[in-house]
Short mmCIF file of C-alpha atoms in Angstrom, two decimals:
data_model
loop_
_atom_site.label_atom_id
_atom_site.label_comp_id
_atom_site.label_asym_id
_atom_site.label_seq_id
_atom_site.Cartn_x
_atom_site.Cartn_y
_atom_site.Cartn_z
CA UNK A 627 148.60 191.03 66.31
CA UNK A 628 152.34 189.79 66.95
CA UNK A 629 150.92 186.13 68.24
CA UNK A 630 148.45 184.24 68.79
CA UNK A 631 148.67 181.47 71.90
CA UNK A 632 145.29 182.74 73.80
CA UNK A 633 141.86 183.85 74.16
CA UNK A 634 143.42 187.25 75.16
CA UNK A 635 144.75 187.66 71.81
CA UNK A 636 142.11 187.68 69.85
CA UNK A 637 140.46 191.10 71.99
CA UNK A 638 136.72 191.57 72.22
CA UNK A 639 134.93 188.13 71.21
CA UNK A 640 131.82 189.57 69.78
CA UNK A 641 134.11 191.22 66.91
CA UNK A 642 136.54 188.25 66.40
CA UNK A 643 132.90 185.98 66.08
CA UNK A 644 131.76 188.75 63.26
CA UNK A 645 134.50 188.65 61.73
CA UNK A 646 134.19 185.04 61.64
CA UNK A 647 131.21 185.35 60.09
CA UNK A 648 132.24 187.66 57.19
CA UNK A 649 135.34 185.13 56.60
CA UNK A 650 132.94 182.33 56.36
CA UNK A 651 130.88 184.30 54.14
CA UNK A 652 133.73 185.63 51.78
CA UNK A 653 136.80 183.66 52.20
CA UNK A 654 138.28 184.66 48.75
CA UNK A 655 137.88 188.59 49.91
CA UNK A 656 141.29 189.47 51.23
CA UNK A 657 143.39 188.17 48.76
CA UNK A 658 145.23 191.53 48.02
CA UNK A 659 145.84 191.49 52.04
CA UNK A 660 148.13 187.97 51.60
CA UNK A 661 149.45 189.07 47.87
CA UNK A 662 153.73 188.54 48.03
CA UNK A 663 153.59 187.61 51.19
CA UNK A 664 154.26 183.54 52.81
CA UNK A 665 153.46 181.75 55.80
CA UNK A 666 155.76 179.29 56.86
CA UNK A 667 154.11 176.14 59.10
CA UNK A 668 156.53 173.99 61.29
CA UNK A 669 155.09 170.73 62.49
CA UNK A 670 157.04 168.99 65.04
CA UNK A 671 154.00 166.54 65.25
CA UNK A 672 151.44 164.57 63.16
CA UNK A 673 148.56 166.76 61.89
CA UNK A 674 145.86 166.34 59.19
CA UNK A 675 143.19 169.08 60.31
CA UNK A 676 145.79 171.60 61.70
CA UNK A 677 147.92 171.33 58.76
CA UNK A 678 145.39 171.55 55.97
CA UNK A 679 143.39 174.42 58.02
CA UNK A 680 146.25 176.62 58.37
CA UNK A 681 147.19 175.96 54.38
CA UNK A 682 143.45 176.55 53.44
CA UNK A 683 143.14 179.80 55.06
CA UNK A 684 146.40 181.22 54.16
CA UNK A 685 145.55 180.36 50.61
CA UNK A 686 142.22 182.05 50.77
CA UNK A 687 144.19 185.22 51.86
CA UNK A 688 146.44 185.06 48.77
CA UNK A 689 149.61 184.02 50.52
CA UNK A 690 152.24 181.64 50.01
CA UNK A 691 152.10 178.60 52.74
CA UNK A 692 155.39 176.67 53.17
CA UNK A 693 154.65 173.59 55.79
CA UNK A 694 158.24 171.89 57.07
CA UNK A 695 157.98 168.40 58.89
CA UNK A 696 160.66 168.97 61.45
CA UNK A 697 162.19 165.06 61.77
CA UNK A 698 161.30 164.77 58.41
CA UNK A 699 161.63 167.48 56.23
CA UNK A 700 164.68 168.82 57.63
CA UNK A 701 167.97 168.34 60.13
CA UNK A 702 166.48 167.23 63.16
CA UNK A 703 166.86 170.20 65.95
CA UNK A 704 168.00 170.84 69.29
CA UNK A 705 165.43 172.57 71.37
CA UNK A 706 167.00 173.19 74.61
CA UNK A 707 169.76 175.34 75.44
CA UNK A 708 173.22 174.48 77.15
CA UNK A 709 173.27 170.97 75.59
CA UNK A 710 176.20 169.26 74.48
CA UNK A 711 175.00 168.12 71.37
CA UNK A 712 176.68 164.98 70.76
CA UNK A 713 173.89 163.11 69.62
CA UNK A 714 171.38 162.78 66.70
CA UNK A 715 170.72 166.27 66.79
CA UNK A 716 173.01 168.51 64.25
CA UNK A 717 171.07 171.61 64.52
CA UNK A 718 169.59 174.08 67.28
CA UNK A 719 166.57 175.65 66.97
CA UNK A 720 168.54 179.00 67.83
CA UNK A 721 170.40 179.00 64.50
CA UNK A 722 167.25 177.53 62.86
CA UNK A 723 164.66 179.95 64.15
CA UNK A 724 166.30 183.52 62.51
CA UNK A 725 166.97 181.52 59.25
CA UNK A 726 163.12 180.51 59.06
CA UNK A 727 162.08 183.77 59.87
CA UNK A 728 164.39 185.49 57.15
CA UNK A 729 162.27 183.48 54.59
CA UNK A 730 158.90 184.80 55.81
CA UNK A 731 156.54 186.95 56.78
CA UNK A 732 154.08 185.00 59.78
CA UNK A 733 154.98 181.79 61.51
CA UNK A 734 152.95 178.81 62.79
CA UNK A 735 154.37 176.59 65.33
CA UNK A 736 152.93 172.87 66.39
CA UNK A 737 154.86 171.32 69.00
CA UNK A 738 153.70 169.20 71.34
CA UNK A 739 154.06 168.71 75.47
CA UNK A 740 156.46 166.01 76.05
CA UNK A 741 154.37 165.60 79.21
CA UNK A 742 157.64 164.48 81.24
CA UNK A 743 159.30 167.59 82.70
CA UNK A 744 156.09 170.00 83.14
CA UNK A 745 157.97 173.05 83.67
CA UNK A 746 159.60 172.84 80.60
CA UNK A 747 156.33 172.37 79.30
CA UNK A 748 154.27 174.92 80.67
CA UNK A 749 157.07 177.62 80.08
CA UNK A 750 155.98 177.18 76.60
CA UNK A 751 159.89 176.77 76.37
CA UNK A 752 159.96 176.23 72.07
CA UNK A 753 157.10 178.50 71.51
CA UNK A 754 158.63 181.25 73.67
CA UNK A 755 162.09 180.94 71.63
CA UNK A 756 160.30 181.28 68.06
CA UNK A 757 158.67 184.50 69.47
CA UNK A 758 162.25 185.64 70.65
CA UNK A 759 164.34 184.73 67.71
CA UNK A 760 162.60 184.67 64.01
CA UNK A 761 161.30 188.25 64.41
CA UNK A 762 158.14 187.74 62.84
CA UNK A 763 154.02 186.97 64.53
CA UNK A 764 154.05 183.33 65.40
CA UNK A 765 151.17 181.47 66.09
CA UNK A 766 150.30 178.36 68.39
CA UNK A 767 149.08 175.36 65.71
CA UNK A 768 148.74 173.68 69.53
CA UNK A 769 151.50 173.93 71.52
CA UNK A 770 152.35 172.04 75.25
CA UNK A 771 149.77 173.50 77.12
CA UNK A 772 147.59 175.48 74.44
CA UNK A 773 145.46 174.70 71.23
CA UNK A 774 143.78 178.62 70.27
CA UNK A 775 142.89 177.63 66.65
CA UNK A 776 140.87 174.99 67.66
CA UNK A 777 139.25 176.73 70.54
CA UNK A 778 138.42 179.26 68.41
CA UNK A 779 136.54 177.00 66.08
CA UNK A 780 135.06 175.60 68.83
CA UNK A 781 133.60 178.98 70.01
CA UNK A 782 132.64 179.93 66.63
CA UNK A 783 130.43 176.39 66.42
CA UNK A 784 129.17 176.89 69.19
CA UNK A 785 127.63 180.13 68.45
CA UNK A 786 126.70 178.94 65.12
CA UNK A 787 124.64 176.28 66.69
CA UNK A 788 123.49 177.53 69.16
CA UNK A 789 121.49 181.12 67.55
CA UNK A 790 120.16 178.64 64.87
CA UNK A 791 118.46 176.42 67.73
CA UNK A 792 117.38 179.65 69.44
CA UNK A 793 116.23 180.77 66.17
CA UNK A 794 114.20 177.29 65.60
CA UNK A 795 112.68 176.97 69.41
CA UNK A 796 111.86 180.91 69.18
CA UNK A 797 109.60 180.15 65.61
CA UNK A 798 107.85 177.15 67.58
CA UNK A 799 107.34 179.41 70.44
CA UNK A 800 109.19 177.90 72.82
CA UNK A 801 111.16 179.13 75.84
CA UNK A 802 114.76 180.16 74.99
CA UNK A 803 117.55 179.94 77.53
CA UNK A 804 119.98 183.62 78.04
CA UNK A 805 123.18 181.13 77.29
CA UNK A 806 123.90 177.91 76.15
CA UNK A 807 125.27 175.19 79.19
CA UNK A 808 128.44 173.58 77.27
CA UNK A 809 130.10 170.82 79.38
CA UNK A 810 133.40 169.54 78.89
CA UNK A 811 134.46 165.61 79.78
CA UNK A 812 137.03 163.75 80.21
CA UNK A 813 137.08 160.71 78.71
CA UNK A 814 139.37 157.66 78.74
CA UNK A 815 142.43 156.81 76.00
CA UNK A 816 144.92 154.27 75.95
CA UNK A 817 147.58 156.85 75.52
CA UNK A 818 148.75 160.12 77.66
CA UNK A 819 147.53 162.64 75.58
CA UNK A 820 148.61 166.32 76.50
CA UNK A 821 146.39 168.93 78.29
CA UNK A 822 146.67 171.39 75.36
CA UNK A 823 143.00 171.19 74.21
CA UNK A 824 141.18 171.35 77.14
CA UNK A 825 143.04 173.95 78.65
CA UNK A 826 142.09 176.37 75.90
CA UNK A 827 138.73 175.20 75.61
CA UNK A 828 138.58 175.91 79.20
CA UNK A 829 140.23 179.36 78.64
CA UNK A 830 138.12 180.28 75.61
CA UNK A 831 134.53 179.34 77.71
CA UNK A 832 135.18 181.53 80.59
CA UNK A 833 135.69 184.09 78.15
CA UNK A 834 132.65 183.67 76.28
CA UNK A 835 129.31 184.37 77.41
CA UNK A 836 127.91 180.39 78.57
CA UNK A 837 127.12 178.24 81.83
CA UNK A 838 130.48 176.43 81.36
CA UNK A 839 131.17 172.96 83.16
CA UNK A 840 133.74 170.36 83.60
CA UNK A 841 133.31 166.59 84.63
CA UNK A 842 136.56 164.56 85.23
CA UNK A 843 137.21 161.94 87.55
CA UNK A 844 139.51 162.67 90.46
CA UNK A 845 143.22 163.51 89.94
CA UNK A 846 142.46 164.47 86.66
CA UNK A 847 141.92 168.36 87.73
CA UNK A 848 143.58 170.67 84.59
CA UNK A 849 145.75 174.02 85.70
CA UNK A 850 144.08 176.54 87.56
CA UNK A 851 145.39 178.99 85.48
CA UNK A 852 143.13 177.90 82.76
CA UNK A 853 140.19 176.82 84.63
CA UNK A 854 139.81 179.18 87.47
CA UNK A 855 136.25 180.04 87.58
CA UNK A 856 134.73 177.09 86.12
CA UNK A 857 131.86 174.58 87.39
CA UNK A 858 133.61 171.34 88.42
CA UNK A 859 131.58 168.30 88.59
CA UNK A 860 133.38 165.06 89.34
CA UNK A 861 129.59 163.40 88.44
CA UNK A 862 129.81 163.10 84.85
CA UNK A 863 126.22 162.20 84.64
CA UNK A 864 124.72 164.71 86.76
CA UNK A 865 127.08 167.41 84.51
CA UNK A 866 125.58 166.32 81.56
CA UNK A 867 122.03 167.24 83.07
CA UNK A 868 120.14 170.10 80.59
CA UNK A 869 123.65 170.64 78.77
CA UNK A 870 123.32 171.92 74.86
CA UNK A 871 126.84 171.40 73.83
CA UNK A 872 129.06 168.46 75.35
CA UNK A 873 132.69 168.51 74.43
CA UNK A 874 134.33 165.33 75.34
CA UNK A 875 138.30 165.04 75.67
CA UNK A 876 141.20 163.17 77.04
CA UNK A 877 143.85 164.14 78.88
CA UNK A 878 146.95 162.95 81.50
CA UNK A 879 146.85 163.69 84.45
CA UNK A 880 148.60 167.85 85.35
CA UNK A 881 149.46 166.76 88.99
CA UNK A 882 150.92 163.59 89.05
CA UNK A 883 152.51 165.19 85.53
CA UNK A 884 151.76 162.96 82.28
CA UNK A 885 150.11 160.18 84.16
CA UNK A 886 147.03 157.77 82.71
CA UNK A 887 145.40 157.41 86.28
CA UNK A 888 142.41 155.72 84.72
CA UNK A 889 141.24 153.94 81.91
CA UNK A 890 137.69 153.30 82.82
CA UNK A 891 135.26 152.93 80.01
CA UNK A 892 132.24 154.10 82.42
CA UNK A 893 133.35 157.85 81.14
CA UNK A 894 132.37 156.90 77.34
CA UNK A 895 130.30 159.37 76.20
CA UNK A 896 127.09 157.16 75.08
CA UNK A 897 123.46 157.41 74.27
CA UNK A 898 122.35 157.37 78.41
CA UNK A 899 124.82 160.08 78.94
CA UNK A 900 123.26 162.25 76.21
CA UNK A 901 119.98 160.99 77.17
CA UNK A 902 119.80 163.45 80.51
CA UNK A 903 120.60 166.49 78.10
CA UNK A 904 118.89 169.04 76.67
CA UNK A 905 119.16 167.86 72.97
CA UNK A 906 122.84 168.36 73.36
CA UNK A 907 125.08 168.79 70.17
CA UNK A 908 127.86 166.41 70.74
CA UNK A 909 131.71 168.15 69.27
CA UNK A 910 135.42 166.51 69.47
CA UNK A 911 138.29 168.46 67.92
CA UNK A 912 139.10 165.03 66.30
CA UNK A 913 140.76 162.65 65.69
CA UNK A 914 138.59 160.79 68.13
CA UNK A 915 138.92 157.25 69.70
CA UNK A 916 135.12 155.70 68.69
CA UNK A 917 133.66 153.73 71.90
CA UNK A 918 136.33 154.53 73.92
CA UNK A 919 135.91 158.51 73.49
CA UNK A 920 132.40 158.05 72.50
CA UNK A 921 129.76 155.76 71.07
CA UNK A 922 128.94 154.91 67.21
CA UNK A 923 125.17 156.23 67.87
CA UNK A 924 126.54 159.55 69.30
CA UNK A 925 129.13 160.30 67.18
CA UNK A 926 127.03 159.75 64.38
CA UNK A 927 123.88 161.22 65.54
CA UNK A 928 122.28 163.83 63.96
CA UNK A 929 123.68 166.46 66.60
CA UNK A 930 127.48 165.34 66.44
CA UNK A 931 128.91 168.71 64.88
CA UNK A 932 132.33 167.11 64.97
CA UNK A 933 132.89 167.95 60.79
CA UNK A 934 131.44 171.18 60.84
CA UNK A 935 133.59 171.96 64.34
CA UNK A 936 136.65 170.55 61.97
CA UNK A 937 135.49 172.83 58.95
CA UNK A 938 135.67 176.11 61.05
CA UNK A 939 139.21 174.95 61.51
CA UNK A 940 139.88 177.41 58.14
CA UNK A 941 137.85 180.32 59.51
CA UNK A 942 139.55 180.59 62.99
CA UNK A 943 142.66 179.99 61.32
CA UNK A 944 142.25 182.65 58.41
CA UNK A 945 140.61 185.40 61.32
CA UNK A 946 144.11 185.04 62.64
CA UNK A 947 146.48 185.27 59.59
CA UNK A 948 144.33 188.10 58.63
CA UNK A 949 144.63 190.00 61.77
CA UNK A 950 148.25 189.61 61.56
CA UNK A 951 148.82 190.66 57.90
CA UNK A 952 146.63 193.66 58.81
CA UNK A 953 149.41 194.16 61.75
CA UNK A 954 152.06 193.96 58.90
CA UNK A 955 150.47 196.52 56.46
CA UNK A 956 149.96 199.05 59.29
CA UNK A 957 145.89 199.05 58.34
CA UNK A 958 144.02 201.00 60.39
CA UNK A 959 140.34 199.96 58.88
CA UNK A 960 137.66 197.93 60.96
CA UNK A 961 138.52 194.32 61.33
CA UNK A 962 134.86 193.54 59.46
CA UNK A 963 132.80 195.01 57.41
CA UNK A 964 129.59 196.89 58.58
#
């Protein structure tokens, strides 16, 4: 694996969730796999789960794991190309990139859409140019239009959760449903927050084998490109009907670019709202807004899964890294054990 930005990356999804599962269950087993070898993690933006995910799981394998606060840490750089760069900028990411990539052996970029110019964004335009220039696998820590660590902890949750309430219904002889219905909604936030998260959540459920859904109010429609195929329900209430898993979200507006075209508190996700589910398990990739996102009573219900969505941060994260020092050492061996 050379990078990591989508749900196509990872191959079959039954293998990437066992080997999930054998992470989760030995995280200290690949050590020798990471041994002399360093990760280097660029942040262009704030993180706290992100950050101490990616550092936890490279760890785990053994490796080193440099982080660098771009803005902070070092000169602050130039990311687009043809610039005069007269201004607070001294350095361009195309010296930059080679020099960071002579120091290691896997990347991890997190750089956020500036949700002004959207072709810019959705070229993946700084992403693309750490691919091109350091040499080395580079992986999305969310980038302007994609988030595939935290999908992937999303997906492994899911199925987590959902074969130990299939498990528990089965034992009390009750009926069991083929797939789990997981809805994702849109939910209001004072800021314009990128459409990164849902887009791979979107991605990553079309993929995976559930009744997927998403409620948003009009105009608030995410890229085709990542949705195609999905149930959309501009109802949020009547979306919410029988779900197991709701996955509530912000996000601007992707066709009148960057825009808040709504504010309205009547998309909170609150106790009603979870009332017309099926028992629904209630996850946020965090940090969440409380009653604006959602409610006190559902975020601290007994089915939020929000920490143990977070916690899975380090197994999606460490399934990658893994995969991609495997890559490196030209190892030929299944990608779990039997």
């Amino acid at each position: 694996m050379r990078r990591f930005f989508s749900v196509k990356d990872i191959g079959n999804l039954e293998l990437a969730l066992k080997e999930a599962q054998q992470v989760k269950a030995s995280p200290f087993g690949d050590q020798d796999l990471g041994r002399n070898r360093t990760a280097i993690f660029i942040f262009f933006n704030s993180s706290l789960r992100t950050r101490l995910s990616s550092q936890k799981a490279a760890l785990n394998l053994g490796m080193n794991a440099i982080v660098l606060n771009v803005n902070g840490d070092s000169w602050k750089l130039e990311t687009e190309m043809g610039v005069v760069m007269d201004g607070d900028k001294p350095e361009h990411l195309r010296e930059a990139i080679p020099v960071i990539g002579s120091y290691c052996d896997i990347i991890g970029v997190r750089s956020f859409a500036g949700l002004k110019d959207r072709d810019f964004d959705y070229a993946e335009t700084i992403l693309e140019q750490f691919c091109q220039y350091s040499g080395k696998p580079v992986v999305s820590l969310e980038s302007a239009t994609v988030h595939p660590c935290q999908a992937f902890a999303d997906l492994i949750t899911i199925d987590e959760y959902w074969k130990k309430r299939c498990n528990e219904l089965a034992a009390a002889g009750k009926t069991v449903k083929k797939r789990p219905k997981v809805v994702l909604t849109w939910a209001p936030h004072p800021r314009a927050l990128p459409q990164a998260v849902p887009n791979s959540f979107a991605q990553w459920m079309l993929a995976a084998d559930v009744d997927f859904v998403i409620t948003q109010p009009e105009g608030y429609e995410l890229c085709e490109d990542f949705t195609k195929g999905a149930a959309i329900e501009y109802d949020q209430k009547k979306a919410f009907e029988g779900a197991d898993f709701i996955y509530a979200k912000n996000w601007s507006s992707y066709t009148n670019y960057g825009q808040v075209l709504s504010m309205d508190r009547a998309w909170t996700v609150d106790e009603d709202k979870m009332a017309v589910t099926d028992n629904a398990f209630f996850m946020h990739c965090l940090p969440v807004r409380r009653n604006m996102i959602v409610s006190d009573a559902v975020i601290d219900a007994p089915t939020s899964i929000v920490i143990p969505e977070a916690a899975n941060r380090v197994v999606s994260a460490q399934v990658v890294l893994r995969r991609m020092l495997r890559s490196l050492s030209g190892e030929n061996a299944p990608l779990y054990h039997v």
